[in-house]
XYZ file of C-alpha atoms in Angstrom:
336
model
C -15.848 4.813 -18.973
C -14.728 8.415 -19.204
C -11.310 10.016 -18.953
C -10.403 11.480 -15.584
C -7.356 13.560 -14.652
C -5.692 15.445 -11.815
C -3.256 18.334 -12.224
C -0.044 18.296 -10.169
C 0.815 21.792 -8.920
C 4.078 22.679 -7.150
C 4.494 26.062 -5.438
C 7.169 27.476 -3.129
C 6.424 31.055 -2.018
C 4.745 33.270 0.571
C 1.202 32.319 1.563
C -0.174 35.354 -0.272
C 1.637 34.468 -3.494
C 0.575 30.819 -3.197
C -3.028 32.002 -3.051
C -2.393 34.370 -5.959
C -1.046 31.554 -8.137
C -3.942 29.239 -7.321
C -6.367 32.065 -8.065
C -4.775 32.589 -11.460
C -4.820 28.823 -12.088
C -8.550 28.351 -11.426
C -9.680 31.678 -12.948
C -11.049 30.092 -16.125
C -11.621 26.557 -14.796
C -15.094 24.976 -14.469
C -14.201 24.374 -10.804
C -14.878 28.033 -10.025
C -18.516 27.769 -11.128
C -18.934 24.526 -9.191
C -17.671 26.149 -6.000
C -19.819 29.214 -6.586
C -22.928 27.021 -6.765
C -21.930 24.938 -3.711
C -21.128 27.797 -1.306
C -23.068 30.651 0.256
C -22.982 34.074 -1.463
C -21.497 35.510 1.725
C -20.532 34.382 5.219
C -19.973 35.993 8.623
C -16.608 37.528 7.779
C -15.806 38.670 11.326
C -16.402 35.222 12.821
C -14.361 33.532 10.101
C -11.498 36.026 10.546
C -11.459 35.531 14.309
C -11.222 31.724 14.013
C -8.523 31.751 11.336
C -6.506 34.433 13.153
C -6.275 32.190 16.186
C -5.678 28.837 14.478
C -3.904 29.449 11.144
C -3.347 33.149 10.392
C -1.215 32.467 7.311
C -4.332 31.089 5.587
C -5.833 34.577 5.791
C -2.943 35.682 3.576
C -3.552 32.816 1.166
C -7.217 33.769 0.888
C -6.208 37.372 0.215
C -3.951 36.084 -2.552
C -6.789 33.995 -4.001
C -8.994 37.100 -4.070
C -6.289 39.100 -5.831
C -5.609 36.334 -8.351
C -9.310 36.110 -9.217
C -9.909 39.860 -9.026
C -12.804 39.426 -6.585
C -13.444 40.996 -3.152
C -11.823 39.238 -0.192
C -15.272 38.542 1.257
C -16.231 36.661 -1.907
C -13.007 34.634 -1.911
C -13.618 33.795 1.731
C -17.098 32.445 0.969
C -15.745 30.427 -1.974
C -12.650 28.864 -0.430
C -12.433 29.149 3.370
C -14.594 26.115 4.186
C -16.399 28.132 6.848
C -20.203 28.053 7.230
C -20.853 25.799 4.225
C -24.213 24.289 3.248
C -24.456 20.588 4.108
C -22.590 18.260 1.766
C -23.662 14.835 0.517
C -22.268 11.716 2.158
C -18.783 10.695 1.102
C -16.944 7.479 1.825
C -13.301 6.926 2.698
C -11.282 3.966 3.991
C -7.873 4.108 5.689
C -5.347 1.963 7.499
C -2.700 3.552 9.692
C 0.211 1.591 11.143
C 3.448 2.713 12.756
C 5.066 2.126 9.335
C 2.635 3.643 6.819
C -0.620 5.444 6.078
C -2.859 4.287 3.182
C -6.320 5.538 2.192
C -8.924 5.751 -0.557
C -11.159 8.747 -1.138
C -14.640 7.918 -2.451
C -17.127 10.510 -3.696
C -18.223 12.125 -6.981
C -15.988 13.769 -9.606
C -18.572 16.582 -9.818
C -17.360 18.006 -6.490
C -13.669 17.268 -6.868
C -10.960 19.849 -7.447
C -8.770 17.541 -9.530
C -5.603 18.980 -7.988
C -2.701 17.273 -6.225
C -0.554 20.035 -4.809
C 2.882 20.265 -3.257
C 3.091 23.568 -1.419
C 5.951 25.098 0.558
C 4.849 28.351 2.238
C 7.375 30.544 3.991
C 5.066 30.730 7.017
C 4.118 27.040 7.520
C 5.142 23.426 6.963
C 5.491 22.159 3.407
C 2.645 19.800 2.494
C 1.533 17.400 -0.230
C -2.085 16.406 -0.744
C -5.300 16.529 -2.739
C -7.045 19.918 -2.731
C -10.685 20.381 -1.801
C -12.325 23.797 -2.206
C -8.802 24.882 -3.279
C -7.666 25.959 0.204
C -8.591 22.701 1.933
C -7.279 19.143 1.616
C -8.982 15.749 1.454
C -5.827 14.265 2.911
C -2.111 14.924 2.954
C 1.353 14.742 4.446
C 3.625 17.439 5.826
C 7.381 17.840 6.056
C 7.362 16.853 9.738
C 6.121 13.381 8.759
C 2.479 13.808 9.810
C -0.205 12.203 7.613
C -3.976 12.502 7.926
C -7.266 12.326 6.056
C -10.987 12.936 6.540
C -13.897 10.450 6.681
C -17.515 11.665 6.601
C -19.729 10.313 9.412
C -22.949 12.365 9.497
C -24.500 15.822 9.579
C -25.737 15.289 13.139
C -25.832 18.639 14.961
C -24.713 20.472 11.808
C -23.669 24.015 12.680
C -21.774 27.036 11.457
C -18.155 25.979 11.697
C -15.029 24.776 9.932
C -15.206 22.132 7.200
C -13.083 18.997 7.764
C -10.976 19.722 4.668
C -10.033 23.145 6.059
C -9.299 21.455 9.396
C -6.970 19.047 7.559
C -5.128 21.977 6.021
C -4.773 23.737 9.385
C -3.340 20.603 10.976
C -0.924 19.840 8.137
C 0.362 23.415 8.061
C 0.918 23.842 11.793
C 1.322 20.462 13.562
C 4.310 18.110 13.599
C 2.966 15.218 15.711
C -0.222 13.252 16.309
C -0.490 14.762 19.802
C -0.351 18.307 18.419
C -2.901 17.394 15.728
C -5.291 15.973 18.325
C -5.044 19.143 20.386
C -5.796 21.367 17.383
C -8.689 19.154 16.252
C -10.166 19.595 19.733
C -9.946 23.390 19.382
C -11.443 23.685 15.887
C -15.227 24.369 15.788
C -16.394 21.467 13.598
C -19.401 21.951 11.322
C -20.303 18.249 11.010
C -19.341 14.783 12.252
C -16.140 13.418 10.736
C -13.388 10.949 11.548
C -9.783 12.002 11.065
C -7.226 9.213 10.593
C -3.654 10.212 11.424
C -0.135 9.005 12.085
C 3.368 10.448 12.485
C 6.976 9.430 11.983
C 7.329 8.766 15.730
C 5.081 5.723 15.343
C 2.058 7.351 16.973
C -1.313 6.649 15.333
C -4.866 7.718 16.191
C -8.391 8.318 14.919
C -10.073 11.520 16.056
C -13.870 11.186 16.107
C -15.043 14.797 15.914
C -18.370 16.600 15.755
C -19.930 19.926 16.728
C -20.761 18.607 20.207
C -17.838 16.393 21.222
C -14.405 15.133 20.157
C -13.116 11.686 21.146
C -9.868 9.866 20.320
C -9.120 6.243 19.457
C -5.455 5.299 19.796
C -3.518 2.224 18.806
C -0.060 0.733 19.039
C 0.156 -1.443 15.925
C -2.628 -0.547 13.478
C -5.924 1.317 13.227
C -8.681 1.206 10.632
C -10.925 4.153 9.873
C -14.117 4.336 7.824
C -17.386 6.296 7.997
C -18.873 5.723 11.428
C -17.947 6.615 14.985
C -16.740 3.609 16.984
C -16.727 5.291 20.398
C -19.884 4.175 22.209
C -20.607 7.658 23.544
C -20.850 8.947 19.952
C -22.831 6.052 18.449
C -26.058 8.090 18.431
C -24.425 10.497 15.954
C -23.896 7.849 13.267
C -26.190 7.600 10.262
C -29.083 5.133 10.505
C -27.524 2.789 7.941
C -23.812 2.071 8.410
C -23.757 -1.487 7.029
C -21.322 -0.588 4.236
C -18.988 1.172 6.629
C -19.069 -1.788 9.049
C -18.318 -4.215 6.206
C -15.336 -2.160 5.028
C -14.062 -1.907 8.585
C -14.192 -5.692 8.992
C -12.178 -6.048 5.785
C -9.623 -3.491 6.982
C -9.296 -5.225 10.335
C -8.608 -8.505 8.558
C -5.954 -6.774 6.449
C -4.117 -5.556 9.550
C -3.590 -9.195 10.551
C -1.772 -9.930 7.289
C 1.118 -7.547 8.030
C 1.310 -6.321 4.434
C 4.135 -4.058 3.303
C 3.504 -0.456 2.296
C 3.624 -1.437 -1.387
C 1.270 -4.401 -0.897
C -1.289 -2.354 1.025
C -1.192 0.466 -1.535
C -1.677 -2.042 -4.363
C -4.694 -3.554 -2.591
C -6.378 -0.187 -2.014
C -5.981 0.983 -5.615
C -6.992 -2.325 -7.249
C -10.393 -1.847 -8.929
C -11.301 -5.428 -7.908
C -10.620 -4.713 -4.225
C -13.535 -4.554 -1.732
C -12.216 -1.049 -0.961
C -12.604 0.253 -4.531
C -16.018 1.561 -5.631
C -17.517 2.759 -8.908
C -20.853 4.243 -7.798
C -19.900 7.715 -9.017
C -23.493 8.745 -9.789
C -24.450 8.013 -6.162
C -21.495 9.939 -4.679
C -19.549 6.768 -3.875
C -16.800 6.130 -6.391
C -13.082 5.836 -5.653
C -11.265 8.924 -6.938
C -7.767 8.568 -5.532
C -5.466 6.449 -3.384
C -2.811 8.120 -1.233
C -0.115 6.524 0.919
C 2.922 7.550 2.933
C 5.801 5.618 4.500
C 6.785 7.167 7.823
C 10.275 5.667 7.837
C 11.418 6.618 4.336
C 9.173 9.651 3.591
C 7.843 7.854 0.516
C 4.603 9.069 -1.030
C 2.730 6.865 -3.476
C -0.498 8.069 -5.040
C -2.708 7.365 -8.013
C -6.203 8.167 -9.267
C -9.082 5.909 -10.321
C -8.082 3.096 -12.699
C -4.806 4.717 -13.678
C -1.687 2.905 -14.828
C 0.335 5.837 -13.495
C 1.624 5.933 -9.916
C 3.277 9.058 -8.563
C 6.064 7.621 -6.386
C 8.594 9.965 -4.760
C 10.502 10.916 -1.630
C 8.744 13.893 -0.054
C 11.835 14.893 1.946
C 13.683 15.349 -1.348
C 10.878 17.606 -2.616
C 11.020 19.670 0.583
C 14.740 20.099 -0.032
C 14.092 21.597 -3.458
C 13.824 18.658 -5.875
C 10.718 19.305 -8.000
C 8.728 16.490 -9.610
C 8.857 16.183 -13.410
C 5.189 15.123 -13.524
C 2.364 17.579 -14.261
C -0.737 15.373 -14.517
C -2.246 12.060 -13.402
C -4.637 10.366 -15.835
C -7.191 7.668 -15.090
C -10.743 6.472 -15.859
C -14.110 6.491 -14.131
């Protein structure tokens, strides 16, 4: 086993200055070279700018700040961090349960393509958010100050096209939407590059799974609980699933059984993060190892999160952070 860590970054500022600070943070990090090798040298800047201007204009400012912090042209920063027009990514696995009381999920992939950042960001121009960064600007998953929680789940590259990555879509939703209904509407407007599920819930007790791809977006709703894994469950989208979804089906059966046990937030979080759980994986070399567990209680604004095989749990009230109470923690340490 090897050591594994995530930095905790807290920033309250304008979107430009948030980008500037993240640019300065990653300037000499290995992450920069990883992103440079995983993205295109340049993208269609006009198309990107048009989409972002209409959906989340403040992120244009953050990208400008990233460029300034790295001392690179804006066009280069856009290719590196925007999540627009990316080459296809490998399959990733994620499992989530959403109830009217809480949201809990695991993110499974490879540490090679992992930012290793948990950020709490409070821009002047958007909602405050907490979540795990992906491609710096984007988020694997997260929560915002309005009490909205959501995360991504890879399905397939069926119909892959020039469009927005799911982690950038997550960021757009967290920054601008306060309810599940608003999130669904925005996810229907975003031009998706690939097929992904988005699991989401809000403090009003509304929960849903958005099954989204370049060709169509469908919604699964629920009153008590919903499970979400790595295949579309809507029959009209079944032809867009990967050929082999046995693992995803097995995890979904396990999640469905869990919903019948009526576990508390703490109990469900403990089950997801337990390395002996059917939801915890260690196939890191094959892009399927559990990297982090994230949960949120809609009633009490409680975030609990940890990384792979860590004895450390970050447990705090997000509403208190939004009101100015910074966390004393700076790093999460675990093992893979």
